[in-house]
Short mmCIF file of C-alpha atoms in Angstrom, two decimals:
data_model
loop_
_atom_site.label_atom_id
_atom_site.label_comp_id
_atom_site.label_asym_id
_atom_site.label_seq_id
_atom_site.Cartn_x
_atom_site.Cartn_y
_atom_site.Cartn_z
CA MET M 1 56.49 39.87 244.78
CA GLN M 2 58.73 38.19 247.92
CA ARG M 3 56.82 39.18 250.68
CA ILE M 4 59.30 39.85 253.69
CA ILE M 5 59.16 38.04 257.22
CA SER M 6 59.17 41.34 259.75
CA GLY M 7 60.55 40.71 263.15
CA LYS M 8 57.30 40.31 264.15
CA HIS M 9 56.72 37.39 262.24
CA ILE M 10 59.71 35.94 264.14
CA ILE M 11 59.20 36.66 267.04
CA LEU M 12 55.13 35.48 266.97
CA LEU M 13 56.61 32.18 265.86
CA VAL M 14 59.41 32.23 268.65
CA ILE M 15 56.19 32.66 270.76
CA VAL M 16 54.08 30.04 269.39
CA ALA M 17 57.24 26.98 269.16
CA ALA M 18 57.79 28.17 273.10
CA ILE M 19 54.40 27.72 273.51
CA ILE M 20 53.31 24.22 272.01
CA THR M 21 57.21 22.98 273.46
CA ALA M 22 55.75 24.29 277.01
CA SER M 23 52.36 22.73 276.46
CA GLY M 24 54.27 19.34 275.56
CA ALA M 25 56.89 19.79 278.17
CA TYR M 26 54.32 19.56 280.85
CA ILE M 27 51.53 17.17 279.46
CA GLU M 28 54.57 14.28 279.87
CA GLY M 29 55.30 15.77 283.02
CA SER M 30 52.31 15.57 284.10
CA VAL M 31 51.78 12.04 282.51
CA GLU M 32 52.55 8.67 284.21
CA PRO M 33 55.00 6.67 281.62
CA GLN M 34 53.89 3.42 280.88
CA HIS M 35 55.25 0.88 282.87
CA PRO M 36 57.22 -1.58 281.36
CA VAL M 37 55.06 -4.39 281.92
CA GLU M 38 52.05 -2.94 279.65
CA ILE M 39 53.64 -3.20 276.67
CA ALA M 40 54.79 -7.19 277.71
CA ALA M 41 52.96 -9.94 275.78
CA LEU M 42 54.97 -12.83 277.76
CA GLU M 43 54.15 -12.05 281.53
CA PRO M 44 58.34 -10.72 283.00
CA GLY M 45 60.41 -13.74 283.65
CA SER M 46 59.42 -15.63 281.03
CA THR M 47 61.86 -17.41 278.56
CA VAL M 48 62.24 -16.10 275.55
CA LEU M 49 64.47 -16.56 271.87
CA LYS M 50 66.14 -14.68 269.29
CA GLY M 51 63.51 -13.80 267.11
CA GLN M 52 60.80 -14.29 269.09
CA ASP M 53 57.93 -11.24 269.19
CA VAL M 54 58.15 -10.84 273.59
CA ILE M 55 55.63 -7.13 272.45
CA ASP M 56 51.81 -6.19 272.39
CA GLU M 57 52.24 -3.53 269.87
CA SER M 58 48.44 -2.33 270.93
CA ARG M 59 49.34 -1.80 274.28
CA VAL M 60 52.07 1.24 272.59
CA ARG M 61 51.18 4.12 274.35
CA SER M 62 51.31 6.97 271.44
CA VAL M 63 51.81 10.66 272.27
CA PRO M 64 51.26 13.95 269.56
CA LEU M 65 52.57 13.73 266.49
CA ILE M 66 53.80 17.70 267.04
CA LEU M 67 55.30 17.04 270.44
CA HIS M 68 57.11 14.70 268.41
CA PRO M 69 57.63 14.25 264.92
CA ASP M 70 60.42 12.61 264.74
CA TYR M 71 59.14 9.61 266.09
CA ILE M 72 57.29 8.68 262.85
CA LEU M 73 60.58 8.42 261.46
CA ASP M 74 61.26 5.57 264.08
CA GLU M 75 61.54 2.22 262.06
CA PHE M 76 58.51 1.09 264.73
CA ASN M 77 56.56 3.65 263.01
CA TYR M 78 58.32 4.31 259.45
CA MET M 79 58.15 0.09 258.58
CA ASP M 80 54.08 -0.22 259.47
CA PRO M 81 52.06 2.01 257.26
CA GLY M 82 49.05 1.52 259.50
CA ASN M 83 51.16 3.06 262.61
CA LEU M 84 51.91 5.86 259.46
CA LEU M 85 48.18 6.05 258.47
CA GLN M 86 47.43 6.49 262.11
CA ALA M 87 49.51 9.12 262.14
CA VAL M 88 48.25 10.96 259.98
CA LEU M 89 44.50 10.56 260.38
CA THR M 90 44.92 11.12 264.17
CA GLY M 91 47.23 13.63 264.75
CA ALA M 92 48.85 11.07 267.58
CA VAL M 93 52.17 8.27 266.66
CA HIS M 94 53.59 5.06 268.65
CA VAL M 95 56.33 5.76 270.99
CA PRO M 96 59.19 3.85 269.79
CA ILE M 97 59.20 0.58 271.04
CA SER M 98 62.97 0.32 271.35
CA GLU M 99 62.43 3.97 274.15
CA MET M 100 61.21 1.73 276.38
CA THR M 101 63.15 -1.76 275.86
CA SER M 102 66.54 -3.98 275.61
CA GLY M 103 67.93 -6.58 273.95
CA MET M 104 64.88 -6.47 271.17
CA ASP M 105 64.80 -5.29 267.83
CA PRO M 106 63.03 -1.68 267.38
CA SER M 107 59.91 -4.07 266.28
CA GLY M 108 60.00 -5.76 269.69
CA ARG M 109 61.37 -9.20 268.47
CA SER M 110 64.40 -10.14 271.07
CA THR M 111 67.80 -10.57 269.40
CA VAL M 112 69.75 -12.63 272.44
CA ASP M 113 71.61 -15.21 271.27
CA GLY M 114 70.10 -18.89 273.58
CA PRO M 115 67.61 -18.77 275.62
CA GLY M 116 67.18 -15.34 277.09
CA VAL M 117 64.88 -13.92 280.14
CA LEU M 118 62.40 -11.16 280.27
CA ARG M 119 62.60 -8.59 282.75
CA VAL M 120 61.89 -5.12 284.20
CA SER M 121 64.83 -2.95 284.16
CA GLY M 122 64.45 0.33 285.62
CA ASN M 123 61.85 2.15 283.17
CA LYS M 124 62.77 -0.75 280.46
CA LEU M 125 62.12 -3.82 279.29
CA VAL M 126 64.47 -6.22 278.82
CA VAL M 127 65.39 -9.26 277.55
CA GLN M 128 67.85 -10.45 279.01
CA GLU M 129 71.50 -12.81 278.18
CA PRO M 130 71.55 -16.39 279.23
CA PRO M 131 74.61 -16.91 281.68
CA VAL M 132 77.38 -19.76 281.31
CA PHE M 133 75.90 -22.30 283.08
CA LEU M 134 71.66 -22.33 283.45
CA TRP M 135 69.95 -25.12 285.37
CA ALA M 136 67.05 -26.25 286.77
CA TYR M 137 65.12 -28.96 288.50
CA LYS M 138 62.88 -31.59 287.36
CA THR M 139 59.90 -31.57 289.28
CA PRO M 140 56.32 -32.66 288.76
CA TYR M 141 53.77 -31.03 287.00
CA THR M 142 51.34 -33.61 286.21
CA TYR M 143 49.15 -35.62 288.37
CA GLY M 144 46.44 -38.82 287.39
CA VAL M 145 44.55 -39.13 290.77
CA LYS M 146 42.23 -42.18 290.86
CA ARG M 147 38.65 -42.04 290.81
CA LYS M 148 36.28 -44.72 290.52
CA ASN M 149 35.21 -44.60 287.48
CA GLY M 150 38.18 -43.23 285.83
CA MET M 151 41.75 -40.59 286.40
CA ASP M 152 41.37 -37.10 287.08
CA ILE M 153 44.32 -35.41 284.97
CA ILE M 154 45.96 -32.87 286.89
CA GLU M 155 48.11 -30.20 285.14
CA ASN M 156 49.78 -27.62 287.51
CA GLY M 157 47.20 -28.24 290.77
CA ARG M 158 44.44 -27.82 287.84
CA LYS M 159 42.57 -30.50 286.36
CA VAL M 160 42.76 -29.89 283.04
CA LYS M 161 39.66 -33.42 282.55
CA PHE M 162 38.93 -36.46 283.24
CA VAL M 163 39.63 -40.45 281.84
CA PRO M 164 37.37 -43.44 282.19
CA ALA M 165 39.59 -46.65 283.25
CA ASP M 166 38.43 -48.42 279.44
CA SER M 167 40.04 -45.11 277.53
CA ILE M 168 43.78 -44.87 279.03
CA SER M 169 45.72 -44.41 276.20
CA ASN M 170 48.86 -43.25 274.30
CA SER M 171 46.28 -39.79 273.01
CA THR M 172 44.43 -39.01 276.30
CA VAL M 173 47.52 -39.66 278.94
CA PRO M 174 50.75 -38.27 279.19
CA HIS M 175 53.17 -41.54 278.34
CA ARG M 176 56.82 -40.07 278.50
CA TYR M 177 57.58 -41.12 281.50
CA LYS M 178 55.56 -44.01 282.58
CA SER M 179 53.94 -46.59 279.82
CA VAL M 180 51.08 -46.81 279.78
CA ASN M 181 50.70 -50.80 280.01
CA ARG M 182 52.89 -49.40 283.70
CA ILE M 183 49.89 -46.24 283.97
CA LYS M 184 46.93 -48.83 283.74
CA ARG M 185 48.89 -51.30 285.98
CA TRP M 186 48.65 -48.90 288.55
CA PHE M 187 45.18 -47.60 287.80
CA ARG M 188 44.44 -51.61 288.85
CA ARG M 189 46.41 -51.63 292.20
CA ALA M 190 45.56 -48.10 293.43
CA ASP M 191 43.29 -46.53 295.56
CA GLU M 192 40.86 -44.20 294.69
CA GLY M 193 41.98 -41.10 295.63
CA ASP M 194 45.95 -43.06 294.30
CA GLU M 195 47.69 -40.05 292.54
CA ILE M 196 50.78 -40.82 290.08
CA VAL M 197 52.88 -38.47 288.72
CA LEU M 198 52.48 -38.28 285.05
CA ASP M 199 54.75 -35.65 283.68
CA TYR M 200 57.19 -33.06 284.70
CA GLN M 201 58.07 -29.33 284.70
CA LEU M 202 61.66 -27.46 284.78
CA SER M 203 61.15 -25.05 288.35
CA ASN M 204 63.64 -23.58 290.21
CA PHE M 205 65.83 -21.76 287.56
CA SER M 206 69.56 -20.87 288.92
CA ASP M 207 69.28 -16.79 287.41
CA GLY M 208 65.39 -16.96 288.87
CA ARG M 209 63.33 -16.88 285.75
CA LEU M 210 59.48 -18.47 285.81
CA PRO M 211 59.14 -22.90 284.98
CA VAL M 212 58.89 -24.32 282.19
CA PRO M 213 55.96 -26.64 281.95
CA PRO M 214 56.43 -29.52 279.80
CA ALA M 215 55.07 -29.06 276.15
CA ARG M 216 58.03 -25.91 276.41
CA ILE M 217 60.73 -27.74 277.14
CA GLU M 218 61.65 -28.99 274.48
CA GLU M 219 61.71 -25.91 272.17
CA LEU M 220 63.68 -23.32 274.84
CA PHE M 221 66.23 -26.42 275.74
CA GLY M 222 66.36 -28.60 272.97
CA GLU M 223 65.15 -32.24 272.65
CA GLU M 224 68.26 -33.60 275.24
CA VAL M 225 67.44 -31.85 278.01
CA LEU M 226 64.28 -33.32 277.60
CA GLU M 227 66.45 -37.21 277.08
CA TYR M 228 68.04 -35.81 280.25
CA MET M 229 65.26 -35.49 282.55
CA GLU M 230 63.93 -38.82 281.19
CA ASN M 231 66.90 -41.12 282.64
CA TYR M 232 66.60 -38.86 286.00
CA PRO M 233 64.93 -39.19 289.21
CA SER M 234 62.21 -36.21 290.00
CA GLY M 235 63.89 -33.19 291.53
CA SER M 236 66.87 -33.65 290.09
CA PRO M 237 69.49 -31.36 289.09
CA VAL M 238 69.35 -30.14 284.79
CA VAL M 239 71.39 -28.61 283.26
CA VAL M 240 69.95 -26.44 280.23
CA TYR M 241 71.63 -23.88 278.86
CA THR M 242 76.10 -23.68 278.87
CA GLY M 243 77.14 -20.18 276.72
CA GLY M 244 81.80 -21.21 276.07
CA TYR M 245 82.95 -23.24 278.74
CA ARG M 246 86.21 -25.69 278.42
CA LYS M 247 86.09 -28.60 280.69
CA VAL M 248 88.80 -28.99 283.27
CA GLN M 249 90.31 -32.49 284.52
CA VAL M 250 90.35 -32.52 287.89
CA SER M 251 90.55 -36.08 289.75
CA THR M 252 90.28 -39.86 288.23
CA ALA M 253 90.17 -43.35 289.72
CA VAL M 254 90.19 -47.08 288.83
CA SER M 255 88.55 -50.01 290.78
CA TYR M 256 89.12 -54.11 289.73
CA LEU M 257 86.27 -55.87 290.39
CA GLY M 258 88.26 -59.22 291.17
CA SER M 259 86.51 -62.58 291.84
CA TYR M 260 83.01 -63.85 295.07
CA PRO M 261 82.14 -66.60 293.21
CA GLN M 262 79.51 -67.07 296.26
CA TYR M 263 77.61 -63.68 295.30
CA ASP M 264 78.17 -65.17 291.05
CA ASP M 265 80.88 -63.10 289.19
CA ASN M 266 78.28 -62.70 285.98
CA LYS M 267 75.94 -61.05 287.35
CA ARG M 268 79.08 -58.75 289.80
CA ALA M 269 80.14 -57.67 286.45
CA PHE M 270 76.77 -56.40 285.53
CA ASN M 271 76.11 -54.11 287.87
CA ALA M 272 79.66 -53.24 287.85
CA ARG M 273 78.64 -52.33 284.22
CA ALA M 274 75.15 -51.05 285.72
CA PHE M 275 76.88 -48.20 287.75
CA ALA M 276 79.09 -46.69 285.63
CA ALA M 277 76.28 -46.51 282.88
CA ALA M 278 74.01 -44.82 285.56
CA TRP M 279 76.58 -42.55 286.82
CA ASN M 280 77.88 -41.88 283.25
CA GLY M 281 77.96 -38.07 282.20
CA THR M 282 75.54 -37.08 285.12
CA VAL M 283 76.55 -33.53 285.47
CA ILE M 284 75.70 -31.71 289.07
CA PRO M 285 75.43 -27.85 288.87
CA PRO M 286 77.21 -26.19 291.86
CA GLY M 287 75.05 -25.85 295.49
CA SER M 288 72.92 -29.05 293.91
CA GLU M 289 73.14 -32.44 294.82
CA GLY M 290 72.93 -35.30 292.32
CA SER M 291 72.44 -39.19 291.74
CA GLY M 292 72.77 -41.24 288.94
CA LYS M 293 69.90 -42.22 286.31
CA GLU M 294 67.33 -43.90 287.56
CA THR M 295 66.28 -45.51 284.03
CA VAL M 296 69.38 -48.05 284.91
CA ARG M 297 68.28 -51.88 286.78
CA PHE M 298 71.01 -53.58 288.98
CA THR M 299 70.23 -57.78 289.51
CA ALA M 300 70.04 -59.02 292.72
CA SER M 301 72.98 -61.88 294.69
CA ARG M 302 71.93 -63.77 297.20
CA ASP M 303 73.07 -62.15 300.47
CA PRO M 304 71.91 -63.78 304.01
CA LYS M 305 73.61 -60.88 305.82
CA ALA M 306 71.48 -58.55 303.66
CA PRO M 307 68.48 -57.30 304.37
CA GLY M 308 65.53 -58.82 302.69
CA GLY M 309 68.52 -61.53 301.74
CA TYR M 310 69.74 -60.06 298.43
CA ALA M 311 72.06 -57.45 297.29
CA SER M 312 73.13 -55.53 294.10
CA HIS M 313 76.76 -57.76 294.50
CA GLY M 314 79.45 -55.96 292.37
CA SER M 315 78.36 -52.33 292.82
CA CYS M 316 80.98 -51.44 295.26
CA PRO M 317 84.40 -51.64 293.21
CA PRO M 318 82.35 -49.08 291.20
CA ALA M 319 81.81 -46.99 294.23
CA ARG M 320 85.19 -46.95 295.19
CA ALA M 321 85.90 -45.34 292.41
CA LEU M 322 82.89 -42.86 292.41
CA ARG M 323 84.06 -41.97 295.76
CA ALA M 324 87.39 -41.19 295.58
CA VAL M 325 86.91 -39.34 292.54
CA VAL M 326 84.27 -37.15 294.28
CA THR M 327 86.49 -36.99 297.54
CA ASP M 328 89.99 -36.10 295.42
CA ALA M 329 87.59 -32.94 293.76
CA GLY M 330 87.03 -31.49 297.10
CA MET M 331 83.30 -32.98 297.26
CA PRO M 332 81.67 -34.56 300.34
CA LEU M 333 81.33 -38.51 301.45
CA PRO M 334 78.48 -39.37 298.60
CA ARG M 335 74.93 -39.97 300.38
CA GLY M 336 74.36 -43.75 300.69
CA MET M 337 78.11 -44.36 301.21
CA THR M 338 80.53 -45.15 303.82
CA TRP M 339 84.84 -45.06 303.49
CA GLU M 340 85.03 -48.56 303.96
CA PHE M 341 85.21 -50.88 301.21
CA HIS M 342 81.84 -51.94 300.83
CA ALA M 343 81.07 -48.47 300.09
CA VAL M 344 78.13 -48.99 299.36
CA LEU M 345 75.14 -48.98 302.61
CA PHE M 346 72.66 -51.90 302.35
CA GLY M 347 68.92 -50.58 301.09
CA PHE M 348 70.48 -47.75 299.05
CA ASN M 349 70.26 -48.18 295.54
CA PRO M 350 73.46 -47.68 294.18
CA ALA M 351 71.87 -45.03 290.87
CA THR M 352 69.06 -43.20 292.55
CA GLY M 353 70.39 -43.61 296.50
CA ILE M 354 73.92 -42.13 296.26
CA LYS M 355 74.27 -38.70 295.91
CA VAL M 356 76.84 -36.21 294.82
CA ARG M 357 77.26 -33.07 296.17
CA ASN M 358 79.08 -30.61 294.47
CA THR M 359 80.18 -27.81 296.90
CA GLY M 360 82.59 -25.87 294.15
CA ARG M 361 81.90 -23.05 292.27
CA TYR M 362 81.47 -24.46 289.00
CA PRO M 363 78.89 -27.51 287.41
CA VAL M 364 81.00 -30.78 287.41
CA LEU M 365 80.54 -33.53 284.60
CA ILE M 366 81.34 -37.43 286.35
CA GLU M 367 82.30 -39.83 283.66
CA MET M 368 82.59 -43.60 283.96
CA TRP M 369 82.76 -46.64 282.18
CA THR M 370 84.33 -50.46 282.50
CA THR M 371 86.47 -52.51 280.65
CA GLY M 372 87.10 -55.99 280.43
CA SER M 373 84.13 -59.06 281.45
CA GLY M 374 83.12 -60.80 284.75
CA ALA M 375 86.01 -60.74 287.27
CA GLY M 376 88.27 -59.25 284.46
CA THR M 377 85.96 -56.19 284.83
CA THR M 378 88.34 -53.04 285.81
CA ILE M 379 86.02 -50.02 285.30
CA TYR M 380 87.22 -46.52 284.69
CA ALA M 381 85.86 -42.70 286.72
CA ARG M 382 86.92 -38.90 285.91
CA ILE M 383 85.30 -35.47 287.23
CA TYR M 384 85.85 -32.20 284.72
CA ARG M 385 85.12 -28.89 285.94
CA LEU M 386 83.43 -26.91 283.68
CA GLU M 387 84.77 -23.22 283.70
CA PRO M 388 83.61 -20.43 281.79
CA ALA M 389 86.24 -20.02 279.05
#
């Protein structure tokens, strides 16, 4: 015989459901919501790659299953047997990741293309997309400090190890920027307590993200960024990521070496080529000041008028070309230069001593090259503005 549910039973069920709902609302309202930082596996401001797990699942809170039965069907719980078993045995279910995050899949992995950045926005943990142009600065990270019988290795302000003098080698000290032979020469000549920079980080990012230590630069931004850093001096701006952009030619210039045999035209041609090589491919972000490569070398010619009696003659013709494209692009006269025919000031290295300041809105790319040889060398320069596509 079919049992008929009376009106009293229906009313009782409605009252019980209302009590449960009200109790759940009261409990949830009286408990402080979980802060997004609590579930982060990384510090906010960290650089995050697509597919990287940024959630610590062990920190995700659980709530009574009776209050949120729908949570059991969320992918975060439904696809994890451990979460399902917990819900069955304890009656408590994890709050879905999607309720507390953005820019991630239901399991807490970044879905953002390129080097995103982990942020807290409102009540959510968010992986933000990188800007079209992202840059940072090459700054010291690892030092060697001379001690009586060896070197202290200091990383990010903390001593990590001591290397005895007779154990300095490729396996004991960082040597990407300075060869082991150079480090050993420094050690022999240095006084106790002297420091030498051994490795560099990327810091002061244009979007405010956390510094990136040397060991993670290639992983996060690629080998090309690391190679660029190796060529430019400490403090240089380094563009680490570019989204869609176009190159817009802004200005061009041509300069001719000419003949001044008293300074040796072959040496002058060498320096002209060196100047072009030092500046070719240099990218300067907006609001930044950049120089040429520090890995390019110049040769000196005897000049009684120069400090010390020698100068890098042959640098002025390419410097005039660089000066022309920079100022035609609306930027100020580079530091280390004059408006005179002899464009490079005495005492300034033609690559690292000259500084170009980008006062525009977008990064600029400098291209320089030469043709011909000897006194017949011709120098070309161009500046491109890199604009979002």
